[in-house]
Tab-separated table of C-alpha atoms in Angstrom:
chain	number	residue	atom	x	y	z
Y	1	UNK	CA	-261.006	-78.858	195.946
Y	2	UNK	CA	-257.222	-79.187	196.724
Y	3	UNK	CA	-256.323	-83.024	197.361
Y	4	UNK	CA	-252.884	-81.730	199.020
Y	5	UNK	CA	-251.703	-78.297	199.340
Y	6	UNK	CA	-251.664	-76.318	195.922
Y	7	UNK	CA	-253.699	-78.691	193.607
Y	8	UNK	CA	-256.313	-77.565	192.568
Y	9	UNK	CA	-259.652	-79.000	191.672
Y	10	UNK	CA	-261.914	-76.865	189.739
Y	11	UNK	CA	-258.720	-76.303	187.196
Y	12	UNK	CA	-261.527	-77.822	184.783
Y	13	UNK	CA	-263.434	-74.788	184.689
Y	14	UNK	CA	-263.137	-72.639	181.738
Y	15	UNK	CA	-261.257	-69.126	181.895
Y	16	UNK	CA	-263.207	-66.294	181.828
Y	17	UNK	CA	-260.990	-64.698	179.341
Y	18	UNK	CA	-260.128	-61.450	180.550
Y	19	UNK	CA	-258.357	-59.315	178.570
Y	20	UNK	CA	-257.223	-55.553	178.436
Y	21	UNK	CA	-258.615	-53.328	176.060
Y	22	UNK	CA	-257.809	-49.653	175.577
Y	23	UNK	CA	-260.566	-46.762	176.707
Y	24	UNK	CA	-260.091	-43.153	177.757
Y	25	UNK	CA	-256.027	-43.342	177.041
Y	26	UNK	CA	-256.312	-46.251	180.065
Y	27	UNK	CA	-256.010	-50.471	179.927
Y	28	UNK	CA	-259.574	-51.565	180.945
Y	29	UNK	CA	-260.352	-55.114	181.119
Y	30	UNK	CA	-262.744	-57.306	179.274
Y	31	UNK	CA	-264.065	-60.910	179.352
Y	32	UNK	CA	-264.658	-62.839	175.527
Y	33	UNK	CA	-267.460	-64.826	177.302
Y	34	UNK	CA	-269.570	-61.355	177.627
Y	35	UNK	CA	-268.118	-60.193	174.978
Y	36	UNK	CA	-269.521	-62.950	172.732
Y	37	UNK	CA	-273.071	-61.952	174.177
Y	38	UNK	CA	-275.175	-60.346	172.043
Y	39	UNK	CA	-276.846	-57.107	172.786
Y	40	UNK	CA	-274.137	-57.401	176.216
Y	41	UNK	CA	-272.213	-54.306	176.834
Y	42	UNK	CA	-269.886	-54.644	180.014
Y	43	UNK	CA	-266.543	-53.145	181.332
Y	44	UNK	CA	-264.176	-53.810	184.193
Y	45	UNK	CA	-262.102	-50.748	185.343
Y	46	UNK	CA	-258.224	-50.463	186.191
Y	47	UNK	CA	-256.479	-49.733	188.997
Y	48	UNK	CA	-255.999	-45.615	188.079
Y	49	UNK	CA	-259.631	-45.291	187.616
Y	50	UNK	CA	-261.550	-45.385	190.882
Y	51	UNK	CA	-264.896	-45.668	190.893
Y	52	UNK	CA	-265.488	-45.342	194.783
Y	53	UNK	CA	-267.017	-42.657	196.343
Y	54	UNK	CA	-265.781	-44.036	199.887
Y	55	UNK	CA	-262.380	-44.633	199.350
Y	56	UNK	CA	-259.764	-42.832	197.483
Y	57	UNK	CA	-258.182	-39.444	197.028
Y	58	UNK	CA	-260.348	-39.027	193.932
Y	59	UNK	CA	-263.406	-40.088	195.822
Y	60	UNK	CA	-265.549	-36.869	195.308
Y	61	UNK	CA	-264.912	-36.955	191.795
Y	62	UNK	CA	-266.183	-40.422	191.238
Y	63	UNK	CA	-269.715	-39.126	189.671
Y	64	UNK	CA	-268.138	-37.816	186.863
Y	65	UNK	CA	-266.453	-41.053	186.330
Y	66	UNK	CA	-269.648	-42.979	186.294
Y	67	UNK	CA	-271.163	-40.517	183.364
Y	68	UNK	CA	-267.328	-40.062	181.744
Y	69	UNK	CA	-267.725	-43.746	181.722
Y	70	UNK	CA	-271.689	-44.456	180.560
Y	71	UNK	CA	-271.165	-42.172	177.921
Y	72	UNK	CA	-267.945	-44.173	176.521
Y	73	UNK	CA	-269.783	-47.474	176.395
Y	74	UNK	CA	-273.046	-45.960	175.051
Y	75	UNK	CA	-274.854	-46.884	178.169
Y	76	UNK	CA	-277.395	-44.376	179.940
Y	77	UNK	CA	-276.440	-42.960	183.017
Y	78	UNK	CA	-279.802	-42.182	184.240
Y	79	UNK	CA	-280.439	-45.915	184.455
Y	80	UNK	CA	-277.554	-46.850	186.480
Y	81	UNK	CA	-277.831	-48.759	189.882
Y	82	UNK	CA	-275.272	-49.919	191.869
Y	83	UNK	CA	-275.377	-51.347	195.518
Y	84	UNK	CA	-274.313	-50.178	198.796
Y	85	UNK	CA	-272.187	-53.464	199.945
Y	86	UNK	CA	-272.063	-54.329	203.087
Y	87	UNK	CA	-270.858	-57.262	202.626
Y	88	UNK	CA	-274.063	-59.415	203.214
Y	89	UNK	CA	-276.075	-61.933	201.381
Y	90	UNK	CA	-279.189	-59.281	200.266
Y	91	UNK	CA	-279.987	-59.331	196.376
Y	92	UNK	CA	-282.200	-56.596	195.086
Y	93	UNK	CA	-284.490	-56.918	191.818
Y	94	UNK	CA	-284.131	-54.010	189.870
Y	95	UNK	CA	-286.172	-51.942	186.958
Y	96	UNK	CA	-286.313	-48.600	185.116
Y	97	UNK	CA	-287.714	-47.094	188.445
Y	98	UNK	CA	-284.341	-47.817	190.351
Y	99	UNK	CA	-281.550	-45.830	189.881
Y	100	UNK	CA	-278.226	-44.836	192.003
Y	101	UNK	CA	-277.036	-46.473	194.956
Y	102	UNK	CA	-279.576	-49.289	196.362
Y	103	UNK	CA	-279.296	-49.498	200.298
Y	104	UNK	CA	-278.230	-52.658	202.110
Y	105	UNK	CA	-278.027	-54.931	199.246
Y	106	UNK	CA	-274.626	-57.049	198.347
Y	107	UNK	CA	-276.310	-58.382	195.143
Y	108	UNK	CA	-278.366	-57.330	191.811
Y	109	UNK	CA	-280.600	-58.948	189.317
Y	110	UNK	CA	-282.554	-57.309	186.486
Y	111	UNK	CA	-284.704	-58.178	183.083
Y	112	UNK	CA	-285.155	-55.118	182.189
Y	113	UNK	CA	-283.228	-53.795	179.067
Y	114	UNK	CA	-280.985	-50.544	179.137
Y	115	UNK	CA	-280.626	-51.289	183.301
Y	116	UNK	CA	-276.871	-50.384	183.547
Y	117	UNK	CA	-276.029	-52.875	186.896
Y	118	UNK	CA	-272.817	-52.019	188.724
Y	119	UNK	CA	-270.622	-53.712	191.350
Y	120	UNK	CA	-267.431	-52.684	193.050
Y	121	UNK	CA	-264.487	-54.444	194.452
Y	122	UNK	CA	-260.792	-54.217	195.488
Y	123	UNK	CA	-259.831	-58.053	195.931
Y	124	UNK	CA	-263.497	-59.080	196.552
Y	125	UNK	CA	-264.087	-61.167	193.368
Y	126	UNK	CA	-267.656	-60.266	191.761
Y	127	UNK	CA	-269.911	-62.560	189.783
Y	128	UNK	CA	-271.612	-61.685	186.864
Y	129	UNK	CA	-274.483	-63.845	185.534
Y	130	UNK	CA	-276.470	-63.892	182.131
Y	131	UNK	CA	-279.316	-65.953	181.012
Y	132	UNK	CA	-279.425	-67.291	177.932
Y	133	UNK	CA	-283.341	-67.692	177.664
Y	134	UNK	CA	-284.203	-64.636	179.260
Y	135	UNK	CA	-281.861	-62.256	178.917
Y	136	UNK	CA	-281.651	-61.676	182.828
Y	137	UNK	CA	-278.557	-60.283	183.945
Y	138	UNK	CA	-277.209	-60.452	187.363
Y	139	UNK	CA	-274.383	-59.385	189.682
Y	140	UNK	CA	-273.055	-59.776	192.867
Y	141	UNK	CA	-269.913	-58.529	195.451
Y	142	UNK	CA	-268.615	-62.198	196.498
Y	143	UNK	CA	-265.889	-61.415	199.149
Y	144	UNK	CA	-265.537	-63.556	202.326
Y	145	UNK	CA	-267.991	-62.460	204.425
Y	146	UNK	CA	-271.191	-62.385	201.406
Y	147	UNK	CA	-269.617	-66.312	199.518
Y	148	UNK	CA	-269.501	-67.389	203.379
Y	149	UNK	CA	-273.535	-66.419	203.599
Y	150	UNK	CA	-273.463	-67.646	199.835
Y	151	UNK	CA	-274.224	-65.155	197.957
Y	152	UNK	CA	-273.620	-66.859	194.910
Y	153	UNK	CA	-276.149	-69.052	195.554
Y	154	UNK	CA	-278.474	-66.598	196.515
Y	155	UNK	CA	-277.972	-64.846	193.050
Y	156	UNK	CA	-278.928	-67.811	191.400
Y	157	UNK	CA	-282.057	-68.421	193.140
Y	158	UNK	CA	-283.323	-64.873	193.240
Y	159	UNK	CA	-283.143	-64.774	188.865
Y	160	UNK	CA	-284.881	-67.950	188.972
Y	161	UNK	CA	-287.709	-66.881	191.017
Y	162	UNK	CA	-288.076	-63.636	189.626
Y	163	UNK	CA	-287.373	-63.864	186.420
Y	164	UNK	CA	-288.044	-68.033	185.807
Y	165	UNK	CA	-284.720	-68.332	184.756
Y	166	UNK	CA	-283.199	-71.793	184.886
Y	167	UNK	CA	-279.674	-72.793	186.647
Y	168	UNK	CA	-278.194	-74.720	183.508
Y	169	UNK	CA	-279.238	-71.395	181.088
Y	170	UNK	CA	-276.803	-69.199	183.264
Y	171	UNK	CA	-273.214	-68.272	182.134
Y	172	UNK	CA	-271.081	-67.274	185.336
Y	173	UNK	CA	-268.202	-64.852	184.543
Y	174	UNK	CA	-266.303	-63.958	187.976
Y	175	UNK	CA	-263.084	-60.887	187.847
Y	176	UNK	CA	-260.261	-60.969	188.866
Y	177	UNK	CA	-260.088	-61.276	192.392
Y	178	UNK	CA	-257.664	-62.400	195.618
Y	179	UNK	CA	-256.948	-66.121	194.488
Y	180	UNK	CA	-255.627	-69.364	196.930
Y	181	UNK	CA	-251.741	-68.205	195.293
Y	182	UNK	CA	-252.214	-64.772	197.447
Y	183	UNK	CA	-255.242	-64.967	199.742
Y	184	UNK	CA	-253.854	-65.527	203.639
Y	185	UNK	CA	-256.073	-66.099	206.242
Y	186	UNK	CA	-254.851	-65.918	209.870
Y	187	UNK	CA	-256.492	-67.966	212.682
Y	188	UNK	CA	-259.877	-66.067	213.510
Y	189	UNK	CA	-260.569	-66.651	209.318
Y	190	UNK	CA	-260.153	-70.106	209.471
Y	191	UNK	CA	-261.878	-70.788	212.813
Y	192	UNK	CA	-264.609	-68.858	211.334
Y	193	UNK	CA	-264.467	-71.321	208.120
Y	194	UNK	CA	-265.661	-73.908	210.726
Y	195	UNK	CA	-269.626	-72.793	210.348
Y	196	UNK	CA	-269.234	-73.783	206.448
Y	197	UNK	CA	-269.796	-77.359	204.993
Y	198	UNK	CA	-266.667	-78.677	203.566
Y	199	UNK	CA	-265.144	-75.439	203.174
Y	200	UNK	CA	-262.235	-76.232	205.837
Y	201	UNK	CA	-261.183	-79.451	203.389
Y	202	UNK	CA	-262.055	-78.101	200.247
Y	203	UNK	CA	-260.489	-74.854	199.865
Y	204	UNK	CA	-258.034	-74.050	202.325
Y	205	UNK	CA	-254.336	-74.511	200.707
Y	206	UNK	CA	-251.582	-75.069	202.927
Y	207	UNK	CA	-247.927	-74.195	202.576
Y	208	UNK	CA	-245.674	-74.301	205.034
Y	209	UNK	CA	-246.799	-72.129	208.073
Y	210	UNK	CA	-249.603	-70.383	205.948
Y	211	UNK	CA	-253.117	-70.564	205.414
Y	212	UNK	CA	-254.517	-69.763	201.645
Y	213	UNK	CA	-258.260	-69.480	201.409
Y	214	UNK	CA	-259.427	-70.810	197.610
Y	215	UNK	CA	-262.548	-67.623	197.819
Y	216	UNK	CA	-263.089	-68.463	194.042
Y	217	UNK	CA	-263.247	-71.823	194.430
Y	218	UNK	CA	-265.755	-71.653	196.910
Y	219	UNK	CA	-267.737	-69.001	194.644
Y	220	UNK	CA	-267.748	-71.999	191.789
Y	221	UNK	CA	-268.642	-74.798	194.304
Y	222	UNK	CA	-271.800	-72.881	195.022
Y	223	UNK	CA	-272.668	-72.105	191.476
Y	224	UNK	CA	-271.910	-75.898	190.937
Y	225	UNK	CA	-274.393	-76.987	193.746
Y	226	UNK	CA	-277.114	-74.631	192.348
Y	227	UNK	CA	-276.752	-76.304	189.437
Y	228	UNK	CA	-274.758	-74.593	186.441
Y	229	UNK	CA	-273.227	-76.521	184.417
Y	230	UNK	CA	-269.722	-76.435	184.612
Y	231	UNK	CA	-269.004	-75.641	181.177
Y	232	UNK	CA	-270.817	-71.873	181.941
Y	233	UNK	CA	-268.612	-71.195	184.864
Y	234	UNK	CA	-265.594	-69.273	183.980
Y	235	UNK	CA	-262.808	-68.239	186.112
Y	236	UNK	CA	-260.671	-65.482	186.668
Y	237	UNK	CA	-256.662	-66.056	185.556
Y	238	UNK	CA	-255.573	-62.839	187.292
Y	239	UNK	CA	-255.575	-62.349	191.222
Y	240	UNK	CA	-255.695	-59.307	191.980
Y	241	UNK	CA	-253.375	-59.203	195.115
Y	242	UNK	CA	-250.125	-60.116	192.711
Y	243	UNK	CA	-250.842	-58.388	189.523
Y	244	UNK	CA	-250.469	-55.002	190.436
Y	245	UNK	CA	-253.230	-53.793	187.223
Y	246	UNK	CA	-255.580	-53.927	190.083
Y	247	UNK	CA	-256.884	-52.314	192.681
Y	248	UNK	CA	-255.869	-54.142	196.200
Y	249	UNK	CA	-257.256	-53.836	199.588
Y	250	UNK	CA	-254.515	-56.508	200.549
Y	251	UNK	CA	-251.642	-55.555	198.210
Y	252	UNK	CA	-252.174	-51.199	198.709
Y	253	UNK	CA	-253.959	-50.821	201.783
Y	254	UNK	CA	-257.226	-49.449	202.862
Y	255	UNK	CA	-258.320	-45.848	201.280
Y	256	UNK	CA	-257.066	-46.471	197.893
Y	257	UNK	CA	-260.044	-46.859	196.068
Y	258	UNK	CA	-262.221	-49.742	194.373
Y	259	UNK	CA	-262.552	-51.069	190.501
Y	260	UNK	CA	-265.810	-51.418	189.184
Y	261	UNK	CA	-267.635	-54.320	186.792
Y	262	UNK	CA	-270.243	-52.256	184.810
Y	263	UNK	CA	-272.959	-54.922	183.054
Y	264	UNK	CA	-276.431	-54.311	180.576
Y	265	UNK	CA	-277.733	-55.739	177.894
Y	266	UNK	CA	-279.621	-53.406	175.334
Y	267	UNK	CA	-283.008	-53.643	174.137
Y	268	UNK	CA	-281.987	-54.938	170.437
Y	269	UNK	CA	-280.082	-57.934	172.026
């Protein structure tokens, strides 16, 4: 997607629109595209509000966060699920049996309304999908390692078996995450890029003596291949290693918490 170093190709996309929007006396972040969902109720959190219970200071508080935050966006807490990332390629269907932390699994997909779907990240973008004829909601932790065993993809596939959702009824939203401006990759990345088709010339930027890996290019290539159409792919405008309203494995270090993209659609939607 770059024909020489720093031009991009998927600039065509549309934005995803996020925006900040004030809740409990912090800046949290919205997107217009779910926002214009009926029935959709979703939230990204700030840096300031961690929502890790691995990482962190605050990490043994982050319980109350989760209910402090349910109850502010009407959701139930009881029927929250989030998974344990490990940064694989594992998607889990989930229903009003599931709730808390789901072992193993990178990725999660549910019809079910009032299913409160949760996914965490510090740089590693996350992709949220929403089907238009079902109602199926999706989401998935896309960093390296999971968009490498394409993840993405995988997302896509699992709604459409499960649920018999269709490719060009899903709207894509992906946060903020580490874009090609920040995201350097020393050698042992980019040899590693090697095992993926057309990843080495399609989104790796160059400048000077650096290497920039494009990770949300490579996120929209997949959903592209799966066959979305490009019009319901929106992008992030923020990467989260420069603008410092996010948290930043790269930018802070590790042990300094994760953000969190809360999605569900309610039962009158």
């Amino acid at each position: 997607m770059y024909a020489m170093a720093g031009t991009l190709h998927h600039d065509y996309l549309p934005s995803a629109n996020w925006a900040e929007f004030e809740l409990l006396g912090l800046r949290f972040w919205s997107s217009s595209v779910l926002q214009n969902i009926p029935g959709l109720t979703h939230a990204f959190t700030p840096l300031g509000y961690n929502m890790s219970q691995r990482s962190g200071a605050d990490a043994g508080t982050t319980r109350f966060r989760y209910r402090e935050l349910c109850r502010e966006l009407q959701l139930d807490y009881t029927r929250l699920v989030w998974p344990e990332q490990t940064h694989g390629d594992a998607v889990a269907a989930v229903s009003v049996a599931d709730t808390g932390m789901l072992p193993t699994v990178d990725g999660l997909i549910t019809n079910t309304a009032g299913t409160v779907l949760m996914s965490f990240s510090a740089d590693c973008p996350l992709v949220a999908l929403y089907d238009r004829s079902t109602r199926a909601i999706g989401v998935a932790h896309s960093g390296r390692a999971g968009t490498l065993l394409r993840i993405p993809e995988k997302l896509v596939n699992k709604m459409n078996r499960e649920y018999g959702c269709r490719s060009e009824n899903l709207i894509a939203v992906i946060t903020p995450g580490a874009k090609a401006c920040c995201y350097e990759i020393g050698e042992d990345v980019y040899r590693a890029l090697g095992n993926a088709p057309q990843i080495d010339k399609l989104f790796v930027r160059y400048d000077c003596e650096r290497t920039y890996l494009d990770l949300i290019g490579y996120i929209a290539f997949q959903l592209l291949e799966v066959g979305l159409d490009p019009s319901s792919i929106h992008l992030p405008q923020h990467c989260t290693i420069c603008d410092h309203r996010f948290h930043s494995y790269r930018r802070q270090g590790p042990g300094n918490g994760h953000g969190a993209l809360l999605v569900s659609v309610g039962a009158d939607a």
